[in-house]
PDB file of C-alpha atoms in Angstrom:
ATOM      1  CA  UNK A  59     114.039  80.320  58.642  1.00 58.00           C
ATOM      2  CA  UNK A  60     113.161  82.589  61.035  1.00 59.00           C
ATOM      3  CA  UNK A  61     109.517  81.117  61.098  1.00 63.00           C
ATOM      4  CA  UNK A  62     111.315  77.751  61.951  1.00 59.00           C
ATOM      5  CA  UNK A  63     113.323  78.882  64.789  1.00 54.00           C
ATOM      6  CA  UNK A  64     109.997  80.348  66.301  1.00 53.00           C
ATOM      7  CA  UNK A  65     108.249  77.663  66.033  1.00 50.00           C
ATOM      8  CA  UNK A  66     110.801  75.476  67.751  1.00 52.00           C
ATOM      9  CA  UNK A  67     110.939  77.781  70.634  1.00 52.00           C
ATOM     10  CA  UNK A  68     107.195  77.679  70.911  1.00 52.00           C
ATOM     11  CA  UNK A  69     106.915  73.716  70.806  1.00 53.00           C
ATOM     12  CA  UNK A  70     110.206  73.430  73.349  1.00 52.00           C
ATOM     13  CA  UNK A  71     108.442  75.428  75.835  1.00 48.00           C
ATOM     14  CA  UNK A  72     107.588  73.648  78.938  1.00 46.00           C
ATOM     15  CA  UNK A  73     103.704  73.290  79.313  1.00 49.00           C
ATOM     16  CA  UNK A  74     101.716  75.590  81.816  1.00 53.00           C
ATOM     17  CA  UNK A  75     100.192  73.273  84.413  1.00 62.00           C
ATOM     18  CA  UNK A  76      96.873  74.120  86.010  1.00 75.00           C
ATOM     19  CA  UNK A  77      96.129  74.225  89.555  1.00 89.00           C
ATOM     20  CA  UNK A  78      92.923  73.872  91.565  1.00 91.00           C
ATOM     21  CA  UNK A  79      92.439  74.243  95.588  1.00 94.00           C
ATOM     22  CA  UNK A  80      91.567  71.554  97.678  1.00 94.00           C
ATOM     23  CA  UNK A  81      90.597  70.923 101.194  1.00 95.00           C
ATOM     24  CA  UNK A  82      93.260  70.031 103.426  1.00 94.00           C
ATOM     25  CA  UNK A  83      91.117  68.909 106.330  1.00 96.00           C
ATOM     26  CA  UNK A  84      87.075  68.855 106.514  1.00 96.00           C
ATOM     27  CA  UNK A  85      85.606  71.988 106.846  1.00 96.00           C
ATOM     28  CA  UNK A  86      82.448  72.301 108.510  1.00 97.00           C
ATOM     29  CA  UNK A  87      79.493  74.964 106.801  1.00 94.00           C
ATOM     30  CA  UNK A  88      80.152  78.069 107.937  1.00 93.00           C
ATOM     31  CA  UNK A  89      83.414  78.027 108.690  1.00 95.00           C
ATOM     32  CA  UNK A  90      85.852  80.836 107.618  1.00 95.00           C
ATOM     33  CA  UNK A  91      88.358  79.229 105.522  1.00 96.00           C
ATOM     34  CA  UNK A  92      92.129  80.018 106.747  1.00 95.00           C
ATOM     35  CA  UNK A  93      95.318  79.109 104.917  1.00 93.00           C
ATOM     36  CA  UNK A  94      95.911  75.992 106.650  1.00 95.00           C
ATOM     37  CA  UNK A  95      92.308  74.555 106.034  1.00 95.00           C
ATOM     38  CA  UNK A  96      93.220  74.606 102.204  1.00 95.00           C
ATOM     39  CA  UNK A  97      95.911  72.922  99.346  1.00 93.00           C
ATOM     40  CA  UNK A  98      96.703  73.658  95.934  1.00 93.00           C
ATOM     41  CA  UNK A  99      97.100  70.518  93.724  1.00 91.00           C
ATOM     42  CA  UNK A 100      98.767  70.525  90.470  1.00 90.00           C
ATOM     43  CA  UNK A 101      95.633  68.761  88.817  1.00 85.00           C
ATOM     44  CA  UNK A 102      93.079  70.739  86.573  1.00 84.00           C
ATOM     45  CA  UNK A 103      89.797  70.294  88.366  1.00 86.00           C
ATOM     46  CA  UNK A 104      86.308  71.710  86.381  1.00 87.00           C
ATOM     47  CA  UNK A 105      84.855  74.512  88.169  1.00 87.00           C
ATOM     48  CA  UNK A 106      87.578  74.369  91.133  1.00 90.00           C
ATOM     49  CA  UNK A 107      89.309  77.506  92.267  1.00 93.00           C
ATOM     50  CA  UNK A 108      92.785  77.985  91.210  1.00 92.00           C
ATOM     51  CA  UNK A 109      94.426  80.592  93.510  1.00 91.00           C
ATOM     52  CA  UNK A 110      94.672  80.316  97.405  1.00 92.00           C
ATOM     53  CA  UNK A 111      93.688  83.880  97.965  1.00 92.00           C
ATOM     54  CA  UNK A 112      90.545  83.468  95.997  1.00 92.00           C
ATOM     55  CA  UNK A 113      89.285  81.369  99.371  1.00 95.00           C
ATOM     56  CA  UNK A 114      90.865  82.399 102.118  1.00 95.00           C
ATOM     57  CA  UNK A 115      88.936  84.484 104.424  1.00 94.00           C
ATOM     58  CA  UNK A 116      85.445  83.363 102.784  1.00 94.00           C
ATOM     59  CA  UNK A 117      82.993  81.266 104.578  1.00 95.00           C
ATOM     60  CA  UNK A 118      82.174  77.904 103.499  1.00 95.00           C
ATOM     61  CA  UNK A 119      78.237  77.178 102.611  1.00 93.00           C
ATOM     62  CA  UNK A 120      78.512  73.552 102.709  1.00 95.00           C
ATOM     63  CA  UNK A 121      80.581  70.918 103.999  1.00 96.00           C
ATOM     64  CA  UNK A 122      84.003  70.624 102.408  1.00 96.00           C
ATOM     65  CA  UNK A 123      85.556  67.269 102.735  1.00 96.00           C
ATOM     66  CA  UNK A 124      89.212  66.673 102.841  1.00 94.00           C
ATOM     67  CA  UNK A 125      91.119  66.123  99.534  1.00 92.00           C
ATOM     68  CA  UNK A 126      88.198  67.446  97.343  1.00 94.00           C
ATOM     69  CA  UNK A 127      88.032  70.556  95.276  1.00 94.00           C
ATOM     70  CA  UNK A 128      86.929  74.004  96.534  1.00 95.00           C
ATOM     71  CA  UNK A 129      84.095  75.083  93.618  1.00 93.00           C
ATOM     72  CA  UNK A 130      83.076  78.485  93.216  1.00 88.00           C
ATOM     73  CA  UNK A 131      79.176  78.005  94.474  1.00 88.00           C
ATOM     74  CA  UNK A 132      80.600  76.410  98.152  1.00 93.00           C
ATOM     75  CA  UNK A 133      82.376  79.752  99.517  1.00 93.00           C
ATOM     76  CA  UNK A 134      81.125  83.234  99.735  1.00 90.00           C
ATOM     77  CA  UNK A 135      81.642  86.226 102.096  1.00 90.00           C
ATOM     78  CA  UNK A 136      81.348  85.555 105.709  1.00 93.00           C
ATOM     79  CA  UNK A 137      77.734  86.046 106.869  1.00 93.00           C
ATOM     80  CA  UNK A 138      77.335  89.436 108.652  1.00 94.00           C
ATOM     81  CA  UNK A 139      73.455  88.814 109.309  1.00 95.00           C
ATOM     82  CA  UNK A 140      72.165  85.739 110.845  1.00 94.00           C
ATOM     83  CA  UNK A 141      68.761  84.482 110.295  1.00 96.00           C
ATOM     84  CA  UNK A 142      66.174  85.933 112.727  1.00 96.00           C
ATOM     85  CA  UNK A 143      68.582  88.828 113.651  1.00 96.00           C
ATOM     86  CA  UNK A 144      66.694  91.843 113.950  1.00 97.00           C
ATOM     87  CA  UNK A 145      68.437  94.628 111.764  1.00 97.00           C
ATOM     88  CA  UNK A 146      67.734  98.276 110.124  1.00 97.00           C
ATOM     89  CA  UNK A 147      66.373  98.658 106.601  1.00 96.00           C
ATOM     90  CA  UNK A 148      66.736 101.965 104.764  1.00 95.00           C
ATOM     91  CA  UNK A 149      64.931 103.245 101.648  1.00 92.00           C
ATOM     92  CA  UNK A 150      66.190 105.889  99.756  1.00 84.00           C
ATOM     93  CA  UNK A 151      64.582 107.479  96.963  1.00 83.00           C
ATOM     94  CA  UNK A 152      63.647 111.041  95.433  1.00 83.00           C
ATOM     95  CA  UNK A 153      65.185 113.018  98.371  1.00 85.00           C
ATOM     96  CA  UNK A 154      63.032 110.927 100.797  1.00 89.00           C
ATOM     97  CA  UNK A 155      65.250 108.375 103.152  1.00 90.00           C
ATOM     98  CA  UNK A 156      62.823 105.696 105.075  1.00 93.00           C
ATOM     99  CA  UNK A 157      64.250 103.477 107.785  1.00 95.00           C
ATOM    100  CA  UNK A 158      62.464 100.694 109.788  1.00 96.00           C
ATOM    101  CA  UNK A 159      63.279  97.588 111.815  1.00 97.00           C
ATOM    102  CA  UNK A 160      62.935  94.024 110.135  1.00 96.00           C
ATOM    103  CA  UNK A 161      63.936  90.426 110.804  1.00 98.00           C
ATOM    104  CA  UNK A 162      66.316  88.516 108.572  1.00 97.00           C
ATOM    105  CA  UNK A 163      64.676  85.785 106.969  1.00 97.00           C
ATOM    106  CA  UNK A 164      68.033  83.926 106.065  1.00 94.00           C
ATOM    107  CA  UNK A 165      71.772  84.385 106.730  1.00 92.00           C
ATOM    108  CA  UNK A 166      74.296  86.633 104.155  1.00 92.00           C
ATOM    109  CA  UNK A 167      77.176  88.260 103.929  1.00 91.00           C
ATOM    110  CA  UNK A 168      78.389  91.787 102.409  1.00 91.00           C
ATOM    111  CA  UNK A 169      77.033  92.770  99.142  1.00 90.00           C
ATOM    112  CA  UNK A 170      74.321  89.650  99.151  1.00 91.00           C
ATOM    113  CA  UNK A 171      70.882  89.643  98.830  1.00 93.00           C
ATOM    114  CA  UNK A 172      68.598  88.599 101.616  1.00 96.00           C
ATOM    115  CA  UNK A 173      64.941  88.443 102.290  1.00 97.00           C
ATOM    116  CA  UNK A 174      63.654  90.585 105.358  1.00 97.00           C
ATOM    117  CA  UNK A 175      60.497  90.924 107.055  1.00 97.00           C
ATOM    118  CA  UNK A 176      59.574  94.427 107.845  1.00 95.00           C
ATOM    119  CA  UNK A 177      58.305  94.261 111.634  1.00 96.00           C
ATOM    120  CA  UNK A 178      55.890  97.144 111.482  1.00 94.00           C
ATOM    121  CA  UNK A 179      54.059  96.219 108.496  1.00 94.00           C
ATOM    122  CA  UNK A 180      55.082  92.548 108.388  1.00 95.00           C
ATOM    123  CA  UNK A 181      55.690  92.514 104.678  1.00 95.00           C
ATOM    124  CA  UNK A 182      58.576  90.600 103.085  1.00 95.00           C
ATOM    125  CA  UNK A 183      61.229  92.721 101.200  1.00 94.00           C
ATOM    126  CA  UNK A 184      64.760  92.056  99.811  1.00 95.00           C
ATOM    127  CA  UNK A 185      67.635  94.131 100.190  1.00 95.00           C
ATOM    128  CA  UNK A 186      71.229  94.198  99.894  1.00 95.00           C
ATOM    129  CA  UNK A 187      73.868  93.824 103.137  1.00 95.00           C
ATOM    130  CA  UNK A 188      76.288  96.892 103.793  1.00 94.00           C
ATOM    131  CA  UNK A 189      79.476  96.410 105.869  1.00 93.00           C
ATOM    132  CA  UNK A 190      77.554  98.097 108.827  1.00 93.00           C
ATOM    133  CA  UNK A 191      75.007  95.161 108.552  1.00 92.00           C
ATOM    134  CA  UNK A 192      72.285  97.484 107.377  1.00 95.00           C
ATOM    135  CA  UNK A 193      69.925  96.094 104.891  1.00 96.00           C
ATOM    136  CA  UNK A 194      69.351  98.384 101.723  1.00 95.00           C
ATOM    137  CA  UNK A 195      66.018  97.917 100.192  1.00 92.00           C
ATOM    138  CA  UNK A 196      64.322  99.225  96.800  1.00 80.00           C
ATOM    139  CA  UNK A 197      66.279 101.242  94.144  1.00 64.00           C
ATOM    140  CA  UNK A 198      68.521 102.527  96.453  1.00 47.00           C
ATOM    141  CA  UNK A 199      70.728  98.996  96.989  1.00 47.00           C
ATOM    142  CA  UNK A 200      73.217 100.416  94.193  1.00 47.00           C
ATOM    143  CA  UNK A 201      73.663 103.817  95.245  1.00 44.00           C
ATOM    144  CA  UNK A 202      73.778 103.200  99.116  1.00 46.00           C
ATOM    145  CA  UNK A 203      76.186 100.370  98.720  1.00 46.00           C
ATOM    146  CA  UNK A 204      78.906 102.117  97.952  1.00 45.00           C
ATOM    147  CA  UNK A 205      78.318 104.949 100.775  1.00 44.00           C
TER     148      UNK A 205
END
């Protein structure tokens, strides 16, 4: 009898509705998204964000059209470094710290990987962006990003 009552409770429960984030208006690429730019719809859309706080404050990587879902690859952290910007490079390993200047070969945000040309050697290196806009290259990337 307890089993039947338990099954009735489960079957009578209201179904959970999935939500998806959609663009309220057309949002140009490289625009920081605000609460006025997006809406929640009660439709479940594959690959779309499900909460507003996952999108607000991030930057659109591509144009987002009104009424269409906002998907994970279409937004990211706001860019801290622009293409062709002169940026400081830091390498740290084994008690040695090397710093140089470089030119960003793309644009990227906090924690993202970016290619940079060392201005002194003309070599292209990859690194991760810190909050202050410094590019950390080499094995120091993970340790310096936390500092």
